[in-house]
Amino acid sequence: MGHEIYPRYSQIENITNSSNATVTFTDEHDFTDGEIVGFRVGRPFGMFEINNHHGTVLSHDDTSIVVDIDTTTWTPFDNSMLDMPGTTPPICIPSSS
């Protein structure tokens, strides 16, 4: 019998530069509107400014969320390193994690 880890995290595929950032994931996620989420994004992926920030989910669909974080002036997200061995993937986590 396997054990499921909770709370879940989702691997980030992209983050837009916008007044309310859209975060797209590599798979479906469990986040809901009104939930507070946090980000772990290392420098290889750009947008390192979002690392350790928290935001509220304003809206969501199966594979993305919109959060109340203004990323308009931040470094663009770079997903070219997602499959690079030795890198820790960028993730979004529930704020209590």
mmCIF file with all atom_site columns, C-alpha atoms in Angstrom:
data_model
loop_
_atom_site.group_PDB
_atom_site.id
_atom_site.type_symbol
_atom_site.label_atom_id
_atom_site.label_alt_id
_atom_site.label_comp_id
_atom_site.label_asym_id
_atom_site.label_entity_id
_atom_site.label_seq_id
_atom_site.pdbx_PDB_ins_code
_atom_site.Cartn_x
_atom_site.Cartn_y
_atom_site.Cartn_z
_atom_site.occupancy
_atom_site.B_iso_or_equiv
_atom_site.pdbx_formal_charge
_atom_site.auth_seq_id
_atom_site.auth_comp_id
_atom_site.auth_asym_id
_atom_site.auth_atom_id
_atom_site.pdbx_PDB_model_num
ATOM 1  C CA . MET A 1 1  ? 0.000  0.000  0.000   1.00 0.00 ? 1  MET A CA 1
ATOM 2  C CA . GLY A 1 2  ? 1.484  3.327  -1.101  1.00 0.00 ? 2  GLY A CA 1
ATOM 3  C CA . HIS A 1 3  ? 1.463  6.509  0.911   1.00 0.00 ? 3  HIS A CA 1
ATOM 4  C CA . GLU A 1 4  ? 0.332  9.736  -0.652  1.00 0.00 ? 4  GLU A CA 1
ATOM 5  C CA . ILE A 1 5  ? 2.156  12.896 0.356   1.00 0.00 ? 5  ILE A CA 1
ATOM 6  C CA . TYR A 1 6  ? -0.073 15.752 1.462   1.00 0.00 ? 6  TYR A CA 1
ATOM 7  C CA . PRO A 1 7  ? -0.193 18.635 1.053   1.00 0.00 ? 7  PRO A CA 1
ATOM 8  C CA . ARG A 1 8  ? 0.617  18.252 -2.590  1.00 0.00 ? 8  ARG A CA 1
ATOM 9  C CA . TYR A 1 9  ? 2.872  20.460 -4.634  1.00 0.00 ? 9  TYR A CA 1
ATOM 10 C CA . SER A 1 10 ? 2.783  21.110 -8.372  1.00 0.00 ? 10 SER A CA 1
ATOM 11 C CA . GLN A 1 11 ? 5.734  21.517 -10.713 1.00 0.00 ? 11 GLN A CA 1
ATOM 12 C CA . ILE A 1 12 ? 5.705  24.850 -12.545 1.00 0.00 ? 12 ILE A CA 1
ATOM 13 C CA . GLU A 1 13 ? 5.983  24.944 -16.334 1.00 0.00 ? 13 GLU A CA 1
ATOM 14 C CA . ASN A 1 14 ? 5.579  28.704 -16.798 1.00 0.00 ? 14 ASN A CA 1
ATOM 15 C CA . ILE A 1 15 ? 4.837  31.972 -14.981 1.00 0.00 ? 15 ILE A CA 1
ATOM 16 C CA . THR A 1 16 ? 3.680  35.037 -16.886 1.00 0.00 ? 16 THR A CA 1
ATOM 17 C CA . ASN A 1 17 ? 4.961  38.570 -16.401 1.00 0.00 ? 17 ASN A CA 1
ATOM 18 C CA . SER A 1 18 ? 1.706  40.303 -15.514 1.00 0.00 ? 18 SER A CA 1
ATOM 19 C CA . SER A 1 19 ? -0.053 42.247 -12.760 1.00 0.00 ? 19 SER A CA 1
ATOM 20 C CA . ASN A 1 20 ? -1.759 39.004 -11.663 1.00 0.00 ? 20 ASN A CA 1
ATOM 21 C CA . ALA A 1 21 ? 0.628  36.222 -12.646 1.00 0.00 ? 21 ALA A CA 1
ATOM 22 C CA . THR A 1 22 ? -0.667 33.099 -14.363 1.00 0.00 ? 22 THR A CA 1
ATOM 23 C CA . VAL A 1 23 ? 1.193  30.001 -13.207 1.00 0.00 ? 23 VAL A CA 1
ATOM 24 C CA . THR A 1 24 ? 0.976  26.966 -15.497 1.00 0.00 ? 24 THR A CA 1
ATOM 25 C CA . PHE A 1 25 ? 1.833  23.498 -14.211 1.00 0.00 ? 25 PHE A CA 1
ATOM 26 C CA . THR A 1 26 ? 3.210  20.399 -15.922 1.00 0.00 ? 26 THR A CA 1
ATOM 27 C CA . ASP A 1 27 ? 0.153  18.390 -14.737 1.00 0.00 ? 27 ASP A CA 1
ATOM 28 C CA . GLU A 1 28 ? -3.268 18.925 -13.182 1.00 0.00 ? 28 GLU A CA 1
ATOM 29 C CA . HIS A 1 29 ? -3.213 20.512 -9.712  1.00 0.00 ? 29 HIS A CA 1
ATOM 30 C CA . ASP A 1 30 ? -5.367 20.594 -6.551  1.00 0.00 ? 30 ASP A CA 1
ATOM 31 C CA . PHE A 1 31 ? -5.269 24.339 -5.769  1.00 0.00 ? 31 PHE A CA 1
ATOM 32 C CA . THR A 1 32 ? -8.557 26.205 -5.252  1.00 0.00 ? 32 THR A CA 1
ATOM 33 C CA . ASP A 1 33 ? -9.719 29.820 -5.437  1.00 0.00 ? 33 ASP A CA 1
ATOM 34 C CA . GLY A 1 34 ? -8.877 31.728 -2.253  1.00 0.00 ? 34 GLY A CA 1
ATOM 35 C CA . GLU A 1 35 ? -6.073 29.336 -1.268  1.00 0.00 ? 35 GLU A CA 1
ATOM 36 C CA . ILE A 1 36 ? -2.729 30.874 -0.296  1.00 0.00 ? 36 ILE A CA 1
ATOM 37 C CA . VAL A 1 37 ? 0.198  29.282 -2.130  1.00 0.00 ? 37 VAL A CA 1
ATOM 38 C CA . GLY A 1 38 ? 3.974  29.646 -1.999  1.00 0.00 ? 38 GLY A CA 1
ATOM 39 C CA . PHE A 1 39 ? 6.685  29.325 -4.606  1.00 0.00 ? 39 PHE A CA 1
ATOM 40 C CA . ARG A 1 40 ? 10.108 27.690 -4.736  1.00 0.00 ? 40 ARG A CA 1
ATOM 41 C CA . VAL A 1 41 ? 11.916 28.798 -7.891  1.00 0.00 ? 41 VAL A CA 1
ATOM 42 C CA . GLY A 1 42 ? 15.692 28.637 -8.264  1.00 0.00 ? 42 GLY A CA 1
ATOM 43 C CA . ARG A 1 43 ? 17.808 31.003 -10.382 1.00 0.00 ? 43 ARG A CA 1
ATOM 44 C CA . PRO A 1 44 ? 18.204 28.578 -13.326 1.00 0.00 ? 44 PRO A CA 1
ATOM 45 C CA . PHE A 1 45 ? 14.517 29.147 -14.102 1.00 0.00 ? 45 PHE A CA 1
ATOM 46 C CA . GLY A 1 46 ? 14.544 32.944 -14.134 1.00 0.00 ? 46 GLY A CA 1
ATOM 47 C CA . MET A 1 47 ? 11.880 34.787 -12.140 1.00 0.00 ? 47 MET A CA 1
ATOM 48 C CA . PHE A 1 48 ? 13.870 34.023 -8.989  1.00 0.00 ? 48 PHE A CA 1
ATOM 49 C CA . GLU A 1 49 ? 12.121 37.053 -7.447  1.00 0.00 ? 49 GLU A CA 1
ATOM 50 C CA . ILE A 1 50 ? 9.045  34.890 -6.812  1.00 0.00 ? 50 ILE A CA 1
ATOM 51 C CA . ASN A 1 51 ? 11.028 32.420 -4.693  1.00 0.00 ? 51 ASN A CA 1
ATOM 52 C CA . ASN A 1 52 ? 9.561  32.212 -1.169  1.00 0.00 ? 52 ASN A CA 1
ATOM 53 C CA . HIS A 1 53 ? 6.694  34.605 -2.068  1.00 0.00 ? 53 HIS A CA 1
ATOM 54 C CA . HIS A 1 54 ? 3.109  33.760 -1.164  1.00 0.00 ? 54 HIS A CA 1
ATOM 55 C CA . GLY A 1 55 ? -0.018 34.743 -3.038  1.00 0.00 ? 55 GLY A CA 1
ATOM 56 C CA . THR A 1 56 ? -3.745 34.095 -3.116  1.00 0.00 ? 56 THR A CA 1
ATOM 57 C CA . VAL A 1 57 ? -5.280 32.054 -5.937  1.00 0.00 ? 57 VAL A CA 1
ATOM 58 C CA . LEU A 1 58 ? -7.720 34.371 -7.726  1.00 0.00 ? 58 LEU A CA 1
ATOM 59 C CA . SER A 1 59 ? -8.899 31.795 -10.286 1.00 0.00 ? 59 SER A CA 1
ATOM 60 C CA . HIS A 1 60 ? -7.884 28.401 -11.627 1.00 0.00 ? 60 HIS A CA 1
ATOM 61 C CA . ASP A 1 61 ? -8.438 25.768 -14.279 1.00 0.00 ? 61 ASP A CA 1
ATOM 62 C CA . ASP A 1 62 ? -7.142 22.194 -14.512 1.00 0.00 ? 62 ASP A CA 1
ATOM 63 C CA . THR A 1 63 ? -3.505 23.105 -15.202 1.00 0.00 ? 63 THR A CA 1
ATOM 64 C CA . SER A 1 64 ? -3.038 26.727 -14.115 1.00 0.00 ? 64 SER A CA 1
ATOM 65 C CA . ILE A 1 65 ? -3.780 29.324 -11.448 1.00 0.00 ? 65 ILE A CA 1
ATOM 66 C CA . VAL A 1 66 ? -3.892 33.117 -11.418 1.00 0.00 ? 66 VAL A CA 1
ATOM 67 C CA . VAL A 1 67 ? -2.360 34.657 -8.286  1.00 0.00 ? 67 VAL A CA 1
ATOM 68 C CA . ASP A 1 68 ? -2.349 38.176 -6.841  1.00 0.00 ? 68 ASP A CA 1
ATOM 69 C CA . ILE A 1 69 ? 1.385  38.673 -7.391  1.00 0.00 ? 69 ILE A CA 1
ATOM 70 C CA . ASP A 1 70 ? 2.594  41.454 -9.722  1.00 0.00 ? 70 ASP A CA 1
ATOM 71 C CA . THR A 1 71 ? 5.462  40.015 -11.789 1.00 0.00 ? 71 THR A CA 1
ATOM 72 C CA . THR A 1 72 ? 5.491  42.657 -14.536 1.00 0.00 ? 72 THR A CA 1
ATOM 73 C CA . THR A 1 73 ? 9.021  43.894 -13.785 1.00 0.00 ? 73 THR A CA 1
ATOM 74 C CA . TRP A 1 74 ? 10.563 40.568 -12.755 1.00 0.00 ? 74 TRP A CA 1
ATOM 75 C CA . THR A 1 75 ? 12.942 38.369 -14.719 1.00 0.00 ? 75 THR A CA 1
ATOM 76 C CA . PRO A 1 76 ? 10.999 36.265 -17.265 1.00 0.00 ? 76 PRO A CA 1
ATOM 77 C CA . PHE A 1 77 ? 10.460 32.626 -16.344 1.00 0.00 ? 77 PHE A CA 1
ATOM 78 C CA . ASP A 1 78 ? 12.678 30.220 -18.323 1.00 0.00 ? 78 ASP A CA 1
ATOM 79 C CA . ASN A 1 79 ? 11.507 26.620 -18.571 1.00 0.00 ? 79 ASN A CA 1
ATOM 80 C CA . SER A 1 80 ? 14.407 25.439 -20.761 1.00 0.00 ? 80 SER A CA 1
ATOM 81 C CA . MET A 1 81 ? 16.060 23.843 -17.695 1.00 0.00 ? 81 MET A CA 1
ATOM 82 C CA . LEU A 1 82 ? 13.013 21.782 -16.591 1.00 0.00 ? 82 LEU A CA 1
ATOM 83 C CA . ASP A 1 83 ? 14.482 18.452 -17.703 1.00 0.00 ? 83 ASP A CA 1
ATOM 84 C CA . MET A 1 84 ? 18.100 19.269 -16.845 1.00 0.00 ? 84 MET A CA 1
ATOM 85 C CA . PRO A 1 85 ? 19.646 16.689 -14.489 1.00 0.00 ? 85 PRO A CA 1
ATOM 86 C CA . GLY A 1 86 ? 20.801 18.133 -11.183 1.00 0.00 ? 86 GLY A CA 1
ATOM 87 C CA . THR A 1 87 ? 18.315 20.981 -11.019 1.00 0.00 ? 87 THR A CA 1
ATOM 88 C CA . THR A 1 88 ? 15.538 21.196 -8.439  1.00 0.00 ? 88 THR A CA 1
ATOM 89 C CA . PRO A 1 89 ? 12.296 21.765 -10.329 1.00 0.00 ? 89 PRO A CA 1
ATOM 90 C CA . PRO A 1 90 ? 10.304 24.940 -9.642  1.00 0.00 ? 90 PRO A CA 1
ATOM 91 C CA . ILE A 1 91 ? 7.210  24.178 -7.557  1.00 0.00 ? 91 ILE A CA 1
ATOM 92 C CA . CYS A 1 92 ? 4.108  25.771 -6.095  1.00 0.00 ? 92 CYS A CA 1
ATOM 93 C CA . ILE A 1 93 ? 3.051  24.580 -2.654  1.00 0.00 ? 93 ILE A CA 1
ATOM 94 C CA . PRO A 1 94 ? 0.195  25.169 -0.216  1.00 0.00 ? 94 PRO A CA 1
ATOM 95 C CA . SER A 1 95 ? 1.205  28.040 2.090   1.00 0.00 ? 95 SER A CA 1
ATOM 96 C CA . SER A 1 96 ? 1.300  25.833 5.168   1.00 0.00 ? 96 SER A CA 1
ATOM 97 C CA . SER A 1 97 ? 4.158  23.774 3.702   1.00 0.00 ? 97 SER A CA 1
#
